[in-house]
Amino acid sequence: FFFFFFFFKQKTAYEIMPSLVGSEMCIRDSFKNRRLGTFEARYWEMANYFKPGPNPKVILYICGESQGRFPAENTLPVLAAQKANAMVYSLEHRFYGESQLAADWSEKSLELLTFQQALADIAYFIESKNFEFKKNYMHTKEPKWVVIGGSYAGAMAAWFRYKYPHLAVGAISSSGVVNAIDDFYHYEMQVVEDVEKCGKDAVKKLKAQQDLAAKMINNRDKKVVEDFLKMINAEGMTSIDFLYYYADVPVTWIQKGLRNDLCSLLNRFNGTSTLQEVVIMAWEAAILNHTADSYRMSMLKDTKIDSTKHSRQWYYQVCTTFGWFQTPYKKNPIRPINMSLDEYWRPYCIAMFPGKKVFPNVNYTNHMMSGLEIEKHTSNTFFTQGSEDGWKHAGLMKKQKNDNIIVKMITCKTCSHCADLKPQKSDEDPAVTKVRNEEITTIGIWLGS
């Protein structure tokens, strides 16, 4: 199983040039501004299963709001390529990982970070690769492409098929968040529903832990606060940082499809919500890579580029375009009630990007990309959701009248975020296997295999 990663130089004017093999691509930086020249976008290529012929087939895995990567061998993109004899590419998103456009992450630089530009990057990547195919494989037709993505990248896959149907014959949108929502209380609503399966007192235990943690961070005795933060490796966090960080602690298990492990942990607690329980929850979440660093405002405001980090860029997209602010579920809140849209999130975005005083106009975003109405305007798109995933409430959960799209809810105890994109396992839930196999078959049909 071999793949190679390269850089592709993106040029401001979208003047396509033949890429150096896996090295450079030319794409413009802004529809309105063409002054910045080029940037190098990283991508990966895997041709293990590709068979040249008159009808080339290509699968593009779209990377989202983090460092790019090539999907593992036993994941959907590679399994589909194996069956369809397709080439596989993976393209890193602008401003993430090594694909940087500017000298820093200042607010001015991040103006070039938009989903519209990212979609245009994909389009010109495909067009330039089509040029290469014609050059390297004589007497071939233009390749057929299927795009695949998960979460935000899942929305990107659906949007790409919608906006560039001439460049992709189909799209897989796994947990695709196609609907921008500012007051996204739906996420905690789903967490409550999932945690209730742990036992009748499970939600109360979580709520008690959140209340105690909030009480600790707001203690008037600075020494008490310092000692508390040190216990959970969150030294130096402000109250506004900490509330968001600790509210996301229980979410860590559910998003990763590990709700059963969260249930086991909660069942060890007696429900009195001691400081020890608060600390144990933080430690256990840290094992799953939920740490305080990505929640520190001091770090989020840092404009220095670090290819290993992604939070500042993502919050810029959230604060300017998408929303998805996780607010308390008023009927049965777990996180502190003051984490509301106006009391918490609006000041949060302004504090991070003070020069712009940003806040998203989600109605405009949904007008641009049709929100949940996208199904009326597109075709050949396979949408999947996990039954225990809070993000499903920002995506398509059922098909209405369009027979040219497919919508599948993957229902099982561990079916959470992008369940069908995770590596195939011999002991995985049959519901995941079934949907993934349907996706592989559908990709083959789209590609003409």
CSV table of C-alpha atoms in Angstrom, one decimal:
chain,number,residue,atom,x,y,z
A,1,PHE,CA,0.0,0.0,0.0
A,2,PHE,CA,1.9,3.0,-1.3
A,3,PHE,CA,1.0,6.7,-1.6
A,4,PHE,CA,3.0,9.9,-2.1
A,5,PHE,CA,2.4,13.4,-0.9
A,6,PHE,CA,3.3,16.5,-2.8
A,7,PHE,CA,2.8,20.2,-3.0
A,8,PHE,CA,0.8,21.8,-5.7
A,9,LYS,CA,1.3,25.6,-6.1
A,10,GLN,CA,-2.0,27.5,-6.1
A,11,LYS,CA,-1.9,30.8,-8.1
A,12,THR,CA,-4.0,33.8,-7.4
A,13,ALA,CA,-5.5,34.0,-10.9
A,14,TYR,CA,-6.3,30.3,-11.2
A,15,GLU,CA,-3.9,30.1,-14.2
A,16,ILE,CA,-3.6,26.3,-14.3
A,17,MET,CA,-0.1,25.0,-14.9
A,18,PRO,CA,0.9,21.4,-15.1
A,19,SER,CA,1.8,20.3,-11.6
A,20,LEU,CA,5.2,19.0,-10.8
A,21,VAL,CA,4.5,15.4,-9.9
A,22,GLY,CA,3.0,15.7,-6.5
A,23,SER,CA,4.5,19.0,-5.9
A,24,GLU,CA,2.8,22.3,-7.0
A,25,MET,CA,-0.6,23.5,-8.1
A,26,CYS,CA,-1.7,26.9,-9.2
A,27,ILE,CA,-4.9,28.4,-7.8
A,28,ARG,CA,-6.1,31.9,-7.2
A,29,ASP,CA,-6.5,33.2,-3.6
A,30,SER,CA,-9.6,35.3,-3.9
A,31,PHE,CA,-12.4,35.9,-6.4
A,32,LYS,CA,-12.0,39.7,-5.7
A,33,ASN,CA,-8.3,40.0,-5.1
A,34,ARG,CA,-5.6,38.6,-7.3
A,35,ARG,CA,-2.5,40.2,-5.8
A,36,LEU,CA,-1.0,37.5,-3.6
A,37,GLY,CA,0.6,35.2,-6.2
A,38,THR,CA,0.7,31.5,-5.4
A,39,PHE,CA,0.6,29.2,-2.4
A,40,GLU,CA,1.6,25.6,-2.1
A,41,ALA,CA,-1.3,23.1,-1.4
A,42,ARG,CA,-0.3,19.7,-0.2
A,43,TYR,CA,-1.9,16.6,-1.7
A,44,TRP,CA,-1.4,12.9,-1.7
A,45,GLU,CA,-1.6,10.4,-4.5
A,46,MET,CA,-2.1,6.6,-4.5
A,47,ALA,CA,-2.2,4.6,-7.8
A,48,ASN,CA,-2.0,1.1,-6.4
A,49,TYR,CA,-5.4,0.1,-7.9
A,50,PHE,CA,-5.5,2.4,-10.8
A,51,LYS,CA,-5.7,0.9,-14.3
A,52,PRO,CA,-5.1,3.3,-17.2
A,53,GLY,CA,-7.6,3.0,-20.0
A,54,PRO,CA,-9.9,5.0,-22.2
A,55,ASN,CA,-12.2,5.9,-19.2
A,56,PRO,CA,-10.0,6.9,-16.2
A,57,LYS,CA,-11.6,6.8,-12.7
A,58,VAL,CA,-10.5,9.0,-9.8
A,59,ILE,CA,-11.6,9.4,-6.2
A,60,LEU,CA,-10.7,12.6,-4.4
A,61,TYR,CA,-10.8,12.6,-0.6
A,62,ILE,CA,-11.4,16.1,0.6
A,63,CYS,CA,-9.6,17.1,3.8
A,64,GLY,CA,-11.3,19.4,6.2
A,65,GLU,CA,-10.4,21.7,9.1
A,66,SER,CA,-7.2,20.1,10.3
A,67,GLN,CA,-3.9,18.8,8.9
A,68,GLY,CA,-4.5,16.9,5.7
A,69,ARG,CA,-3.8,13.2,5.5
A,70,PHE,CA,-4.3,10.2,3.2
A,71,PRO,CA,-7.1,7.9,4.2
A,72,ALA,CA,-6.1,4.5,5.6
A,73,GLU,CA,-6.0,1.4,3.4
A,74,ASN,CA,-9.2,-0.1,4.9
A,75,THR,CA,-11.3,3.0,4.7
A,76,LEU,CA,-14.1,3.9,2.2
A,77,PRO,CA,-12.0,5.9,-0.4
A,78,VAL,CA,-9.4,3.2,-0.8
A,79,LEU,CA,-11.8,0.3,-0.6
A,80,ALA,CA,-13.9,2.0,-3.3
A,81,ALA,CA,-10.8,2.6,-5.4
A,82,GLN,CA,-9.8,-1.0,-5.2
A,83,LYS,CA,-13.1,-2.2,-6.5
A,84,ALA,CA,-13.4,0.5,-9.2
A,85,ASN,CA,-9.7,0.4,-10.3
A,86,ALA,CA,-9.5,4.1,-9.5
A,87,MET,CA,-6.7,6.6,-8.7
A,88,VAL,CA,-7.0,8.2,-5.3
A,89,TYR,CA,-6.0,11.7,-4.3
A,90,SER,CA,-6.3,13.5,-1.0
A,91,LEU,CA,-6.2,17.4,-1.0
A,92,GLU,CA,-5.4,19.5,2.0
A,93,HIS,CA,-7.6,22.5,2.7
A,94,ARG,CA,-6.2,26.0,2.4
A,95,PHE,CA,-4.8,27.5,5.6
A,96,TYR,CA,-4.5,24.1,7.3
A,97,GLY,CA,-1.4,21.9,7.7
A,98,GLU,CA,1.3,22.8,5.2
A,99,SER,CA,-1.1,24.5,2.7
A,100,GLN,CA,-0.6,28.1,3.8
A,101,LEU,CA,-1.4,31.2,1.8
A,102,ALA,CA,0.1,34.0,3.9
A,103,ALA,CA,2.8,34.8,6.3
A,104,ASP,CA,0.6,34.7,9.3
A,105,TRP,CA,-3.0,34.0,10.6
A,106,SER,CA,-3.9,37.6,11.1
A,107,GLU,CA,-7.5,38.6,10.4
A,108,LYS,CA,-6.5,40.2,7.2
A,109,SER,CA,-4.8,37.0,6.0
A,110,LEU,CA,-7.7,34.9,7.0
A,111,GLU,CA,-10.0,36.9,4.7
A,112,LEU,CA,-8.8,34.4,2.1
A,113,LEU,CA,-10.2,31.5,4.2
A,114,THR,CA,-13.7,30.9,2.7
A,115,PHE,CA,-15.5,27.7,1.7
A,116,GLN,CA,-16.1,29.2,-1.7
A,117,GLN,CA,-12.4,29.5,-2.3
A,118,ALA,CA,-11.8,26.1,-1.0
A,119,LEU,CA,-14.4,24.7,-3.4
A,120,ALA,CA,-12.6,26.6,-6.2
A,121,ASP,CA,-9.3,25.0,-5.1
A,122,ILE,CA,-10.8,21.6,-5.5
A,123,ALA,CA,-12.2,22.5,-9.0
A,124,TYR,CA,-8.8,23.7,-10.2
A,125,PHE,CA,-7.0,20.7,-8.7
A,126,ILE,CA,-9.3,18.5,-10.7
A,127,GLU,CA,-9.0,20.5,-13.9
A,128,SER,CA,-5.2,20.5,-13.7
A,129,LYS,CA,-5.1,16.7,-13.0
A,130,ASN,CA,-7.4,16.2,-16.0
A,131,PHE,CA,-4.8,18.1,-18.1
A,132,GLU,CA,-2.2,15.7,-16.7
A,133,PHE,CA,-4.3,12.6,-17.6
A,134,LYS,CA,-4.7,13.7,-21.1
A,135,LYS,CA,-1.0,14.4,-21.4
A,136,ASN,CA,0.2,11.2,-19.8
A,137,TYR,CA,-2.4,8.8,-21.1
A,138,MET,CA,-3.0,9.4,-24.7
A,139,HIS,CA,-6.4,8.6,-26.3
A,140,THR,CA,-8.3,8.7,-23.0
A,141,LYS,CA,-11.5,10.5,-22.2
A,142,GLU,CA,-11.6,13.0,-19.4
A,143,PRO,CA,-11.5,11.2,-16.0
A,144,LYS,CA,-14.6,10.7,-14.0
A,145,TRP,CA,-14.3,12.0,-10.4
A,146,VAL,CA,-16.1,11.1,-7.2
A,147,VAL,CA,-15.5,13.4,-4.2
A,148,ILE,CA,-15.6,12.1,-0.6
A,149,GLY,CA,-15.5,14.0,2.7
A,150,GLY,CA,-16.7,13.9,6.3
A,151,SER,CA,-18.2,16.5,8.6
A,152,TYR,CA,-17.3,19.9,7.3
A,153,ALA,CA,-15.5,18.2,4.4
A,154,GLY,CA,-18.6,16.2,3.9
A,155,ALA,CA,-20.5,19.4,3.4
A,156,MET,CA,-17.8,20.5,1.0
A,157,ALA,CA,-18.2,17.3,-1.0
A,158,ALA,CA,-22.0,17.8,-1.3
A,159,TRP,CA,-21.5,21.5,-2.1
A,160,PHE,CA,-18.9,20.7,-4.7
A,161,ARG,CA,-21.2,18.3,-6.5
A,162,TYR,CA,-23.9,21.0,-6.3
A,163,LYS,CA,-21.7,23.9,-7.6
A,164,TYR,CA,-19.4,21.9,-10.0
A,165,PRO,CA,-21.5,19.0,-11.3
A,166,HIS,CA,-19.4,19.1,-14.5
A,167,LEU,CA,-16.3,18.1,-12.6
A,168,ALA,CA,-17.6,15.4,-10.3
A,169,VAL,CA,-20.0,12.6,-11.2
A,170,GLY,CA,-20.9,12.0,-7.6
A,171,ALA,CA,-20.2,12.9,-3.9
A,172,ILE,CA,-20.2,11.0,-0.6
A,173,SER,CA,-21.1,13.3,2.2
A,174,SER,CA,-20.5,11.6,5.5
A,175,SER,CA,-22.0,13.5,8.5
A,176,GLY,CA,-22.0,16.5,6.1
A,177,VAL,CA,-23.0,19.7,8.0
A,178,VAL,CA,-24.7,21.4,5.0
A,179,ASN,CA,-27.0,23.6,7.2
A,180,ALA,CA,-25.4,26.6,8.9
A,181,ILE,CA,-27.0,27.2,12.4
A,182,ASP,CA,-26.0,29.8,14.9
A,183,ASP,CA,-27.9,28.7,18.0
A,184,PHE,CA,-26.9,25.0,17.8
A,185,TYR,CA,-28.5,23.7,21.0
A,186,HIS,CA,-29.4,20.6,19.0
A,187,TYR,CA,-25.9,19.2,19.6
A,188,GLU,CA,-26.4,19.2,23.4
A,189,MET,CA,-29.9,17.9,22.9
A,190,GLN,CA,-28.4,14.8,21.2
A,191,VAL,CA,-25.7,14.5,23.9
A,192,VAL,CA,-28.5,14.4,26.5
A,193,GLU,CA,-30.4,11.8,24.5
A,194,ASP,CA,-27.3,9.6,24.1
A,195,VAL,CA,-26.2,9.9,27.8
A,196,GLU,CA,-29.7,9.0,29.0
A,197,LYS,CA,-29.0,5.5,27.6
A,198,CYS,CA,-26.3,5.2,30.3
A,199,GLY,CA,-28.8,5.1,33.1
A,200,LYS,CA,-31.5,7.3,34.7
A,201,ASP,CA,-29.0,9.4,36.7
A,202,ALA,CA,-26.3,9.7,34.1
A,203,VAL,CA,-27.4,13.2,32.8
A,204,LYS,CA,-27.7,14.5,36.4
A,205,LYS,CA,-24.2,13.3,37.1
A,206,LEU,CA,-22.8,15.2,34.1
A,207,LYS,CA,-24.7,18.3,35.0
A,208,ALA,CA,-23.5,18.2,38.6
A,209,GLN,CA,-19.9,17.8,37.3
A,210,GLN,CA,-20.3,20.8,35.0
A,211,ASP,CA,-21.8,22.9,37.8
A,212,LEU,CA,-19.0,22.0,40.2
A,213,ALA,CA,-16.4,22.7,37.6
A,214,ALA,CA,-18.0,26.1,36.9
A,215,LYS,CA,-18.1,26.9,40.6
A,216,MET,CA,-14.4,26.0,41.0
A,217,ILE,CA,-13.2,28.2,38.1
A,218,ASN,CA,-15.3,31.1,39.4
A,219,ASN,CA,-14.0,30.8,43.0
A,220,ARG,CA,-12.9,34.2,44.3
A,221,ASP,CA,-9.8,32.6,45.9
A,222,LYS,CA,-7.2,32.7,43.1
A,223,LYS,CA,-5.1,30.0,44.8
A,224,VAL,CA,-8.1,27.6,44.7
A,225,VAL,CA,-8.6,28.3,41.0
A,226,GLU,CA,-4.9,27.8,40.3
A,227,ASP,CA,-4.7,24.6,42.2
A,228,PHE,CA,-7.8,23.3,40.5
A,229,LEU,CA,-6.6,24.1,37.0
A,230,LYS,CA,-3.2,22.5,37.7
A,231,MET,CA,-4.9,19.3,38.7
A,232,ILE,CA,-6.5,19.0,35.3
A,233,ASN,CA,-3.5,20.3,33.3
A,234,ALA,CA,-5.3,23.5,32.4
A,235,GLU,CA,-3.1,26.0,34.0
A,236,GLY,CA,-3.6,29.6,33.0
A,237,MET,CA,-7.1,29.2,31.5
A,238,THR,CA,-9.6,32.0,32.0
A,239,SER,CA,-13.1,31.4,33.0
A,240,ILE,CA,-14.4,31.9,29.4
A,241,ASP,CA,-11.8,29.4,28.1
A,242,PHE,CA,-12.5,26.8,30.7
A,243,LEU,CA,-16.3,26.7,30.4
A,244,TYR,CA,-16.0,25.8,26.8
A,245,TYR,CA,-13.2,23.3,27.4
A,246,TYR,CA,-15.0,21.4,30.2
A,247,ALA,CA,-18.4,21.5,28.5
A,248,ASP,CA,-16.8,19.5,25.7
A,249,VAL,CA,-15.4,16.9,27.9
A,250,PRO,CA,-18.3,14.4,27.8
A,251,VAL,CA,-18.8,15.1,24.1
A,252,THR,CA,-15.3,13.6,23.4
A,253,TRP,CA,-16.5,10.0,23.9
A,254,ILE,CA,-19.8,10.4,22.0
A,255,GLN,CA,-18.2,12.1,19.0
A,256,LYS,CA,-15.6,9.3,18.7
A,257,GLY,CA,-18.3,6.6,18.9
A,258,LEU,CA,-17.3,5.6,22.4
A,259,ARG,CA,-20.5,6.3,24.3
A,260,ASN,CA,-20.3,2.9,26.0
A,261,ASP,CA,-17.0,3.8,27.5
A,262,LEU,CA,-18.5,7.1,28.8
A,263,CYS,CA,-21.4,5.1,30.3
A,264,SER,CA,-18.9,2.8,32.1
A,265,LEU,CA,-17.1,5.8,33.5
A,266,LEU,CA,-20.3,7.5,34.7
A,267,ASN,CA,-21.5,4.3,36.3
A,268,ARG,CA,-18.4,4.3,38.5
A,269,PHE,CA,-19.5,7.6,40.1
A,270,ASN,CA,-22.0,7.8,42.9
A,271,GLY,CA,-23.7,11.0,41.8
A,272,THR,CA,-22.5,13.3,44.5
A,273,SER,CA,-20.2,15.1,42.1
A,274,THR,CA,-16.9,15.4,44.0
A,275,LEU,CA,-13.9,17.3,42.8
A,276,GLN,CA,-12.3,13.9,42.2
A,277,GLU,CA,-14.9,13.0,39.7
A,278,VAL,CA,-14.4,16.4,37.9
A,279,VAL,CA,-10.7,15.7,37.7
A,280,ILE,CA,-11.1,12.1,36.6
A,281,MET,CA,-13.4,13.1,33.7
A,282,ALA,CA,-10.8,15.6,32.5
A,283,TRP,CA,-8.0,13.1,32.7
A,284,GLU,CA,-9.9,10.4,30.9
A,285,ALA,CA,-10.9,12.8,28.1
A,286,ALA,CA,-7.2,13.9,27.8
A,287,ILE,CA,-6.3,10.3,27.0
A,288,LEU,CA,-8.7,10.7,24.0
A,289,ASN,CA,-6.7,13.9,23.0
A,290,HIS,CA,-9.2,16.3,24.5
A,291,THR,CA,-6.8,18.9,26.0
A,292,ALA,CA,-7.1,22.4,27.2
A,293,ASP,CA,-4.6,23.9,24.7
A,294,SER,CA,-7.0,24.2,21.8
A,295,TYR,CA,-9.4,26.1,24.0
A,296,ARG,CA,-7.0,28.8,25.4
A,297,MET,CA,-8.0,32.2,24.0
A,298,SER,CA,-4.3,33.3,24.3
A,299,MET,CA,-3.3,30.6,21.9
A,300,LEU,CA,-6.4,31.0,19.7
A,301,LYS,CA,-5.4,34.7,19.2
A,302,ASP,CA,-1.9,33.8,18.2
A,303,THR,CA,-1.4,34.7,14.6
A,304,LYS,CA,1.9,32.8,14.1
A,305,ILE,CA,1.5,29.9,11.7
A,306,ASP,CA,1.9,26.4,13.2
A,307,SER,CA,1.1,23.6,10.7
A,308,THR,CA,0.1,21.3,13.6
A,309,LYS,CA,-2.7,23.6,14.8
A,310,HIS,CA,-6.1,24.3,13.3
A,311,SER,CA,-8.3,25.9,16.0
A,312,ARG,CA,-7.8,29.6,15.1
A,313,GLN,CA,-8.5,29.0,11.4
A,314,TRP,CA,-11.6,26.9,12.2
A,315,TYR,CA,-13.0,29.5,14.6
A,316,TYR,CA,-12.5,32.1,11.9
A,317,GLN,CA,-14.8,30.0,9.6
A,318,VAL,CA,-17.2,29.4,12.4
A,319,CYS,CA,-17.4,33.0,13.6
A,320,THR,CA,-17.7,34.4,10.1
A,321,THR,CA,-19.7,31.9,8.2
A,322,PHE,CA,-21.2,28.8,9.8
A,323,GLY,CA,-22.0,29.3,13.5
A,324,TRP,CA,-22.7,25.8,15.0
A,325,PHE,CA,-22.2,27.4,18.4
A,326,GLN,CA,-23.0,24.7,20.9
A,327,THR,CA,-25.4,26.3,23.4
A,328,PRO,CA,-27.3,24.8,26.3
A,329,TYR,CA,-30.3,22.6,25.6
A,330,LYS,CA,-32.8,24.6,27.6
A,331,LYS,CA,-35.1,21.7,28.4
A,332,ASN,CA,-32.3,19.8,30.1
A,333,PRO,CA,-29.0,21.6,30.0
A,334,ILE,CA,-25.7,20.1,30.8
A,335,ARG,CA,-23.3,22.9,30.0
A,336,PRO,CA,-23.6,26.2,32.0
A,337,ILE,CA,-26.8,28.1,31.0
A,338,ASN,CA,-24.8,31.3,30.4
A,339,MET,CA,-23.1,29.7,27.4
A,340,SER,CA,-25.8,31.2,25.3
A,341,LEU,CA,-25.5,32.8,21.8
A,342,ASP,CA,-25.4,36.5,23.0
A,343,GLU,CA,-24.0,36.1,26.5
A,344,TYR,CA,-21.1,33.8,25.6
A,345,TRP,CA,-20.5,33.1,21.9
A,346,ARG,CA,-20.8,36.6,20.4
A,347,PRO,CA,-18.3,38.0,22.9
A,348,TYR,CA,-16.1,34.9,22.3
A,349,CYS,CA,-15.9,35.6,18.5
A,350,ILE,CA,-15.3,39.3,19.1
A,351,ALA,CA,-12.5,38.6,21.6
A,352,MET,CA,-10.8,36.3,19.2
A,353,PHE,CA,-11.1,38.6,16.1
A,354,PRO,CA,-11.5,42.1,17.6
A,355,GLY,CA,-10.6,43.9,14.4
A,356,LYS,CA,-13.7,42.7,12.6
A,357,LYS,CA,-16.2,42.1,15.4
A,358,VAL,CA,-17.3,39.1,13.4
A,359,PHE,CA,-20.4,37.0,13.8
A,360,PRO,CA,-21.9,34.8,11.1
A,361,ASN,CA,-25.0,35.5,9.0
A,362,VAL,CA,-26.1,31.9,8.7
A,363,ASN,CA,-29.1,32.8,6.6
A,364,TYR,CA,-26.8,34.2,3.9
A,365,THR,CA,-24.6,31.1,4.1
A,366,ASN,CA,-27.6,28.9,3.6
A,367,HIS,CA,-28.9,31.1,0.8
A,368,MET,CA,-25.6,30.6,-0.9
A,369,MET,CA,-25.5,26.8,-0.6
A,370,SER,CA,-29.2,26.0,-0.1
A,371,GLY,CA,-28.9,24.6,3.4
A,372,LEU,CA,-31.2,21.6,3.9
A,373,GLU,CA,-32.8,22.5,0.6
A,374,ILE,CA,-29.7,21.3,-1.3
A,375,GLU,CA,-31.4,18.0,-2.0
A,376,LYS,CA,-33.8,19.9,-4.3
A,377,HIS,CA,-30.9,21.2,-6.4
A,378,THR,CA,-28.4,18.4,-6.7
A,379,SER,CA,-28.0,14.8,-7.7
A,380,ASN,CA,-25.7,11.8,-7.3
A,381,THR,CA,-25.0,12.6,-3.7
A,382,PHE,CA,-24.9,10.0,-0.9
A,383,PHE,CA,-25.6,11.5,2.5
A,384,THR,CA,-24.9,9.5,5.7
A,385,GLN,CA,-25.5,10.3,9.4
A,386,GLY,CA,-24.7,8.5,12.6
A,387,SER,CA,-27.7,7.9,14.9
A,388,GLU,CA,-25.8,9.1,18.0
A,389,ASP,CA,-24.1,12.1,16.3
A,390,GLY,CA,-25.1,15.6,17.4
A,391,TRP,CA,-23.8,16.9,14.1
A,392,LYS,CA,-26.6,15.1,12.2
A,393,HIS,CA,-28.9,18.0,13.2
A,394,ALA,CA,-26.9,20.2,10.8
A,395,GLY,CA,-27.3,17.8,8.0
A,396,LEU,CA,-29.8,15.8,5.9
A,397,MET,CA,-31.4,13.1,8.0
A,398,LYS,CA,-34.0,11.9,5.5
A,399,LYS,CA,-34.8,12.3,1.9
A,400,GLN,CA,-37.8,14.2,0.8
A,401,LYS,CA,-38.7,13.9,-2.9
A,402,ASN,CA,-35.4,13.7,-4.8
A,403,ASP,CA,-34.8,10.2,-6.1
A,404,ASN,CA,-31.4,11.3,-7.4
A,405,ILE,CA,-29.8,11.4,-4.0
A,406,ILE,CA,-29.4,8.8,-1.2
A,407,VAL,CA,-29.8,9.5,2.5
A,408,LYS,CA,-28.9,6.9,5.1
A,409,MET,CA,-29.1,7.0,8.9
A,410,ILE,CA,-26.6,4.5,10.3
A,411,THR,CA,-28.3,3.3,13.5
A,412,CYS,CA,-26.4,1.5,16.2
A,413,LYS,CA,-24.9,2.0,19.7
A,414,THR,CA,-21.7,3.4,18.5
A,415,CYS,CA,-22.8,5.1,15.3
A,416,SER,CA,-21.6,8.6,15.7
A,417,HIS,CA,-19.6,11.1,13.6
A,418,CYS,CA,-18.4,9.8,10.2
A,419,ALA,CA,-18.9,6.2,11.2
A,420,ASP,CA,-18.7,5.0,7.6
A,421,LEU,CA,-15.3,6.8,7.0
A,422,LYS,CA,-13.6,5.1,9.9
A,423,PRO,CA,-11.4,2.0,9.2
A,424,GLN,CA,-13.3,-1.1,8.5
A,425,LYS,CA,-13.1,-3.6,11.4
A,426,SER,CA,-14.1,-7.2,11.6
A,427,ASP,CA,-16.1,-6.5,14.7
A,428,GLU,CA,-17.8,-3.3,13.6
A,429,ASP,CA,-21.5,-2.9,13.8
A,430,PRO,CA,-23.3,-4.5,10.8
A,431,ALA,CA,-25.2,-1.3,10.2
A,432,VAL,CA,-21.9,0.5,9.4
A,433,THR,CA,-20.7,-2.3,7.1
A,434,LYS,CA,-24.0,-2.3,5.2
A,435,VAL,CA,-23.9,1.4,4.5
A,436,ARG,CA,-20.3,1.4,3.5
A,437,ASN,CA,-20.8,-1.4,1.1
A,438,GLU,CA,-23.8,0.5,-0.4
A,439,GLU,CA,-21.5,3.5,-0.9
A,440,ILE,CA,-18.8,1.4,-2.6
A,441,THR,CA,-21.4,0.0,-5.0
A,442,THR,CA,-22.8,3.4,-5.7
A,443,ILE,CA,-19.4,4.9,-6.4
A,444,GLY,CA,-18.8,2.1,-8.8
A,445,ILE,CA,-22.0,2.9,-10.6
A,446,TRP,CA,-21.2,6.6,-10.8
A,447,LEU,CA,-17.7,5.8,-12.2
A,448,GLY,CA,-19.1,3.3,-14.7
A,449,SER,CA,-17.3,0.3,-13.2
